[in-house]
Amino acid sequence: MSLGDDHQSSGGYGGTGQTRLRLPEPEGGPRRGGRSSSRSLITVVGVVVLLIAAIAFANRGGDGSASAKGAAGNKPDASSTAPSGTRPVQSGFAHDEQGAQSAAANYAVALGSDDMFDEARRHEIVNTVYTPDVAAARQTDLDGAYSSQKFLANIGLDKQGKAPTGQTFVSRVIPVGTKATAFSTDKATVEVWYTSLFGLSGGDSTNPVTESWYTTTYRLTWTNKDWKLTDFQQKDGPVPVGRDQRASTADDMTKAVEEYGGFTYAR
């Protein structure tokens, strides 16, 4: 697939609709400048958002026996959802509307994580979050996107997708809420509203960590006793009014990223 300037809906990473994740402006620059010539970068990063979902699904290896909505016995306790790097979800999502929303929220977390920049982890994510036929079709395109040296260089990573010495790569999605807009026995459409952090923290970073807001619509199908992703579409916002808060220093941001691990269970 092309990593060119225009990422159109047909043939794109998500299947339909434009999908992009705005990259941070250089430090000290405007928050929202005009559309630059680096849309190829934006195009590929949009894939990250989708890939996040895959990671979350990869974290599940169960038989889909999760209980229905409201079963207290299956609610994760505080320790199981702590940012420890472990995989708290060991079974599939519930076969109901609540389960579909949980799946979509966790897909968003997985597809937006820095795990998408690791080939082995990315393959696991794609193969677990998508239906088998869609995963097979997406794998090659996503590999091409995430291994593009131009793309990696533009966001400050080396050809292995690693950050420079002394800097920390940040790519996280934090769901704010979900809404099911359609639901049937084997199909669901769920919107996930979330904020994302993306960039490089460190004193020499030219792509500092910035915050963006998006809503992604996920289409899911019940396959092999679990909800699987078939398609998605992303749009900007809703974006809240920013408060008059001073941006943290590069050192403080790096410390926070290292000390506060990302969640592996979003809902």
Coordinates of C-alpha atoms in Angstrom, one line a residue:
M1 CA 0.0 0.0 0.0
S2 CA 1.1 3.6 -0.5
L3 CA 2.4 5.8 2.3
G4 CA 1.7 8.8 0.2
D5 CA 0.1 12.1 1.2
D6 CA -3.5 11.1 1.0
H7 CA -4.9 8.3 3.1
Q8 CA -8.2 7.5 1.5
S9 CA -10.9 5.2 2.9
S10 CA -10.7 2.5 0.3
G11 CA -7.7 0.3 0.7
G12 CA -6.6 2.1 3.9
Y13 CA -5.4 0.4 7.0
G14 CA -8.8 0.4 8.6
G15 CA -10.7 -0.6 5.5
T16 CA -13.1 2.4 5.4
G17 CA -12.8 6.1 6.4
Q18 CA -9.8 8.2 6.8
T19 CA -7.6 7.1 9.7
R20 CA -4.9 9.3 11.1
L21 CA -3.1 10.2 14.3
R22 CA -1.7 13.7 14.4
L23 CA 2.0 13.8 15.2
P24 CA 3.4 16.3 17.7
E25 CA 4.6 19.7 16.4
P26 CA 8.3 20.7 17.2
E27 CA 8.7 22.0 20.7
G28 CA 7.8 25.6 20.9
G29 CA 5.8 25.5 17.6
P30 CA 2.1 26.0 17.1
R31 CA -0.3 23.3 18.5
R32 CA -2.2 23.1 15.2
G33 CA -0.4 24.4 12.2
G34 CA -1.5 24.1 8.6
R35 CA -1.5 20.7 7.0
S36 CA 2.2 19.8 6.4
S37 CA 3.9 17.7 3.8
S38 CA 4.4 14.9 6.3
R39 CA 1.0 13.3 5.8
S40 CA 2.7 10.0 5.1
L41 CA 3.7 10.1 8.7
I42 CA 0.2 10.8 9.8
T43 CA -1.1 8.1 7.7
V44 CA 1.1 5.4 9.2
V45 CA 0.6 6.6 12.7
G46 CA -3.1 6.2 12.2
V47 CA -2.3 2.5 11.8
V48 CA -0.9 2.5 15.3
V49 CA -4.3 3.5 16.7
L50 CA -5.8 0.5 15.1
L51 CA -3.0 -1.7 16.1
I52 CA -3.6 -1.0 19.6
A53 CA -6.9 -2.8 19.5
A54 CA -5.0 -5.8 18.2
I55 CA -2.7 -5.9 21.2
A56 CA -5.6 -5.9 23.6
F57 CA -7.1 -8.8 21.8
A58 CA -3.8 -10.5 21.8
N59 CA -3.9 -10.4 25.5
R60 CA -6.8 -12.8 25.5
G61 CA -6.4 -16.5 25.0
G62 CA -9.5 -17.9 26.5
D63 CA -12.5 -19.8 25.4
G64 CA -15.0 -16.9 25.5
S65 CA -16.6 -18.1 28.7
A66 CA -16.7 -14.6 30.3
S67 CA -19.9 -14.0 32.3
A68 CA -22.6 -11.6 31.3
K69 CA -22.8 -8.0 32.3
G70 CA -23.0 -7.4 36.0
A71 CA -21.4 -10.7 37.3
A72 CA -19.4 -9.5 40.2
G73 CA -17.3 -12.6 40.4
N74 CA -15.6 -11.8 37.1
K75 CA -14.8 -8.2 37.8
P76 CA -11.0 -7.6 37.9
D77 CA -9.7 -6.5 41.3
A78 CA -7.3 -3.6 41.7
S79 CA -4.2 -5.7 41.5
S80 CA -5.3 -7.3 38.3
T81 CA -5.7 -4.0 36.5
A82 CA -2.6 -2.4 37.9
P83 CA 0.0 -1.2 35.3
S84 CA 2.2 -4.2 36.0
G85 CA 2.6 -5.4 32.4
T86 CA 0.8 -8.6 33.2
R87 CA -2.2 -9.8 31.2
P88 CA -5.2 -9.6 33.5
V89 CA -7.8 -10.8 30.9
Q90 CA -7.5 -14.5 30.5
S91 CA -10.8 -15.2 28.7
G92 CA -12.9 -13.8 25.9
F93 CA -15.3 -10.9 26.2
A94 CA -18.9 -11.5 27.2
H95 CA -21.4 -12.3 24.4
D96 CA -23.5 -9.2 25.0
E97 CA -23.5 -5.4 24.4
Q98 CA -21.3 -4.8 27.4
G99 CA -18.7 -7.3 26.1
A100 CA -18.6 -5.6 22.7
Q101 CA -17.9 -2.2 24.4
S102 CA -15.2 -3.8 26.5
A103 CA -13.6 -5.4 23.5
A104 CA -13.6 -2.1 21.5
A105 CA -12.1 -0.1 24.4
N106 CA -9.3 -2.7 24.8
Y107 CA -8.7 -2.8 21.1
A108 CA -8.2 0.9 21.1
V109 CA -5.6 0.6 23.9
A110 CA -3.8 -2.2 22.1
L111 CA -3.7 -0.6 18.7
G112 CA -2.4 2.7 20.1
S113 CA 0.4 1.2 22.1
D114 CA 4.2 1.2 21.3
D115 CA 3.9 -2.6 21.0
M116 CA 2.8 -2.0 17.4
F117 CA 6.3 -1.0 16.6
D118 CA 7.6 -4.4 17.6
E119 CA 7.2 -6.9 14.7
A120 CA 6.5 -10.0 16.8
R121 CA 4.1 -8.3 19.1
R122 CA 2.4 -6.5 16.2
H123 CA 1.7 -9.9 14.5
E124 CA 0.3 -11.2 17.7
I125 CA -2.0 -8.2 18.0
V126 CA -3.2 -8.3 14.4
N127 CA -3.9 -12.0 14.5
T128 CA -5.9 -11.7 17.7
V129 CA -7.9 -8.5 17.3
Y130 CA -9.1 -9.0 13.7
T131 CA -11.2 -11.8 12.3
P132 CA -8.9 -14.3 10.5
D133 CA -9.7 -13.1 7.0
V134 CA -9.2 -9.5 7.8
A135 CA -6.0 -10.2 9.8
A136 CA -4.5 -11.9 6.8
A137 CA -5.3 -9.0 4.5
R138 CA -4.0 -6.4 6.9
Q139 CA -0.7 -8.0 8.0
T140 CA 1.4 -7.2 5.0
D141 CA 0.2 -3.6 4.8
L142 CA 0.8 -3.0 8.5
D143 CA 4.3 -4.5 8.3
G144 CA 5.1 -2.2 5.4
A145 CA 3.9 0.8 7.3
Y146 CA 5.7 0.1 10.6
S147 CA 8.9 -0.8 8.9
S148 CA 9.1 2.3 6.7
Q149 CA 12.4 3.9 7.5
K150 CA 11.1 7.3 6.3
F151 CA 8.2 7.0 8.7
L152 CA 10.3 5.9 11.6
A153 CA 12.9 8.6 11.0
N154 CA 10.2 11.3 10.9
I155 CA 9.0 10.3 14.4
G156 CA 12.6 10.1 15.7
L157 CA 13.0 6.3 15.8
D158 CA 15.7 4.1 14.3
K159 CA 15.0 1.4 11.7
Q160 CA 14.2 -1.1 14.5
G161 CA 11.6 1.3 15.9
K162 CA 13.7 2.2 18.9
A163 CA 14.1 5.6 20.5
P164 CA 17.5 7.4 20.6
T165 CA 19.6 6.9 23.7
G166 CA 18.4 9.1 26.5
Q167 CA 14.8 9.4 25.1
T168 CA 11.6 7.5 25.7
F169 CA 9.1 6.7 23.0
V170 CA 5.5 7.2 24.1
S171 CA 2.4 5.9 22.3
R172 CA -0.6 5.4 24.5
V173 CA -4.4 5.6 24.2
I174 CA -6.6 6.3 27.2
P175 CA -10.3 5.6 26.6
V176 CA -12.7 8.1 28.1
G177 CA -16.0 6.4 27.2
T178 CA -17.7 4.0 24.9
K179 CA -21.1 3.9 23.2
A180 CA -22.8 1.0 21.3
T181 CA -24.6 2.5 18.3
A182 CA -25.7 -0.9 16.9
F183 CA -25.9 -4.4 18.4
S184 CA -27.2 -7.8 17.4
T185 CA -26.4 -11.4 18.3
D186 CA -23.3 -11.5 16.2
K187 CA -22.6 -7.9 15.1
A188 CA -21.8 -4.7 17.0
T189 CA -20.8 -1.1 16.2
V190 CA -19.1 0.7 19.1
E191 CA -17.7 4.2 19.3
V192 CA -14.7 4.8 21.6
W193 CA -13.8 8.3 22.7
Y194 CA -10.2 8.6 23.8
T195 CA -7.2 10.8 24.3
S196 CA -3.8 9.7 23.1
L197 CA -0.2 10.5 24.0
F198 CA 2.4 10.3 21.3
G199 CA 6.0 11.5 20.9
L200 CA 9.5 11.2 22.4
S201 CA 10.3 12.4 25.9
G202 CA 13.8 13.5 26.6
G203 CA 15.9 16.7 26.6
D204 CA 17.0 16.4 22.9
S205 CA 13.6 15.4 21.5
T206 CA 12.3 17.4 18.6
N207 CA 9.0 15.5 18.8
P208 CA 7.8 16.1 22.3
V209 CA 4.9 14.1 23.8
T210 CA 1.6 15.7 22.9
E211 CA -2.0 15.0 23.6
S212 CA -4.7 14.5 20.9
W213 CA -8.4 13.5 21.1
Y214 CA -10.3 11.1 18.8
T215 CA -13.4 9.0 18.5
T216 CA -13.0 5.7 16.6
T217 CA -16.0 3.6 15.5
Y218 CA -15.2 -0.1 15.6
R219 CA -17.2 -2.7 13.8
L220 CA -17.0 -6.1 15.5
T221 CA -18.4 -9.6 14.8
W222 CA -18.8 -12.6 17.1
T223 CA -16.3 -15.1 15.9
N224 CA -14.8 -18.2 17.6
K225 CA -16.6 -17.3 20.9
D226 CA -15.2 -13.8 21.1
W227 CA -15.6 -10.3 19.6
K228 CA -13.3 -9.7 16.7
L229 CA -12.6 -6.5 14.8
T230 CA -13.6 -6.2 11.1
D231 CA -13.3 -2.5 10.4
F232 CA -13.0 1.0 12.0
Q233 CA -13.2 4.7 11.2
Q234 CA -11.6 7.5 13.1
K235 CA -12.4 11.2 13.5
D236 CA -11.1 14.1 15.5
G237 CA -12.6 15.0 18.9
P238 CA -14.6 15.9 20.8
V239 CA -11.7 18.0 22.1
P240 CA -12.1 19.6 25.6
V241 CA -11.0 23.2 26.2
G242 CA -7.4 23.2 27.5
R243 CA -6.7 24.5 30.9
D244 CA -4.0 27.1 31.7
Q245 CA -1.5 24.5 32.8
R246 CA 2.2 24.7 32.2
A247 CA 3.7 21.8 30.2
S248 CA 6.0 19.5 32.2
T249 CA 9.7 19.4 31.5
A250 CA 11.1 16.6 29.3
D251 CA 12.6 15.0 32.4
D252 CA 9.4 15.1 34.3
M253 CA 7.5 13.5 31.3
T254 CA 10.1 10.8 31.0
K255 CA 9.9 10.0 34.7
A256 CA 6.1 9.8 34.5
V257 CA 6.2 7.5 31.5
E258 CA 8.7 5.2 33.2
E259 CA 7.0 5.1 36.6
Y260 CA 3.3 5.0 35.5
G261 CA 2.9 1.9 33.4
G262 CA 0.1 1.7 30.8
F263 CA -3.0 -0.3 31.6
T264 CA -3.7 -3.6 29.7
Y265 CA -7.3 -3.6 30.7
A266 CA -9.4 -0.6 29.7
R267 CA -12.9 -1.4 30.7

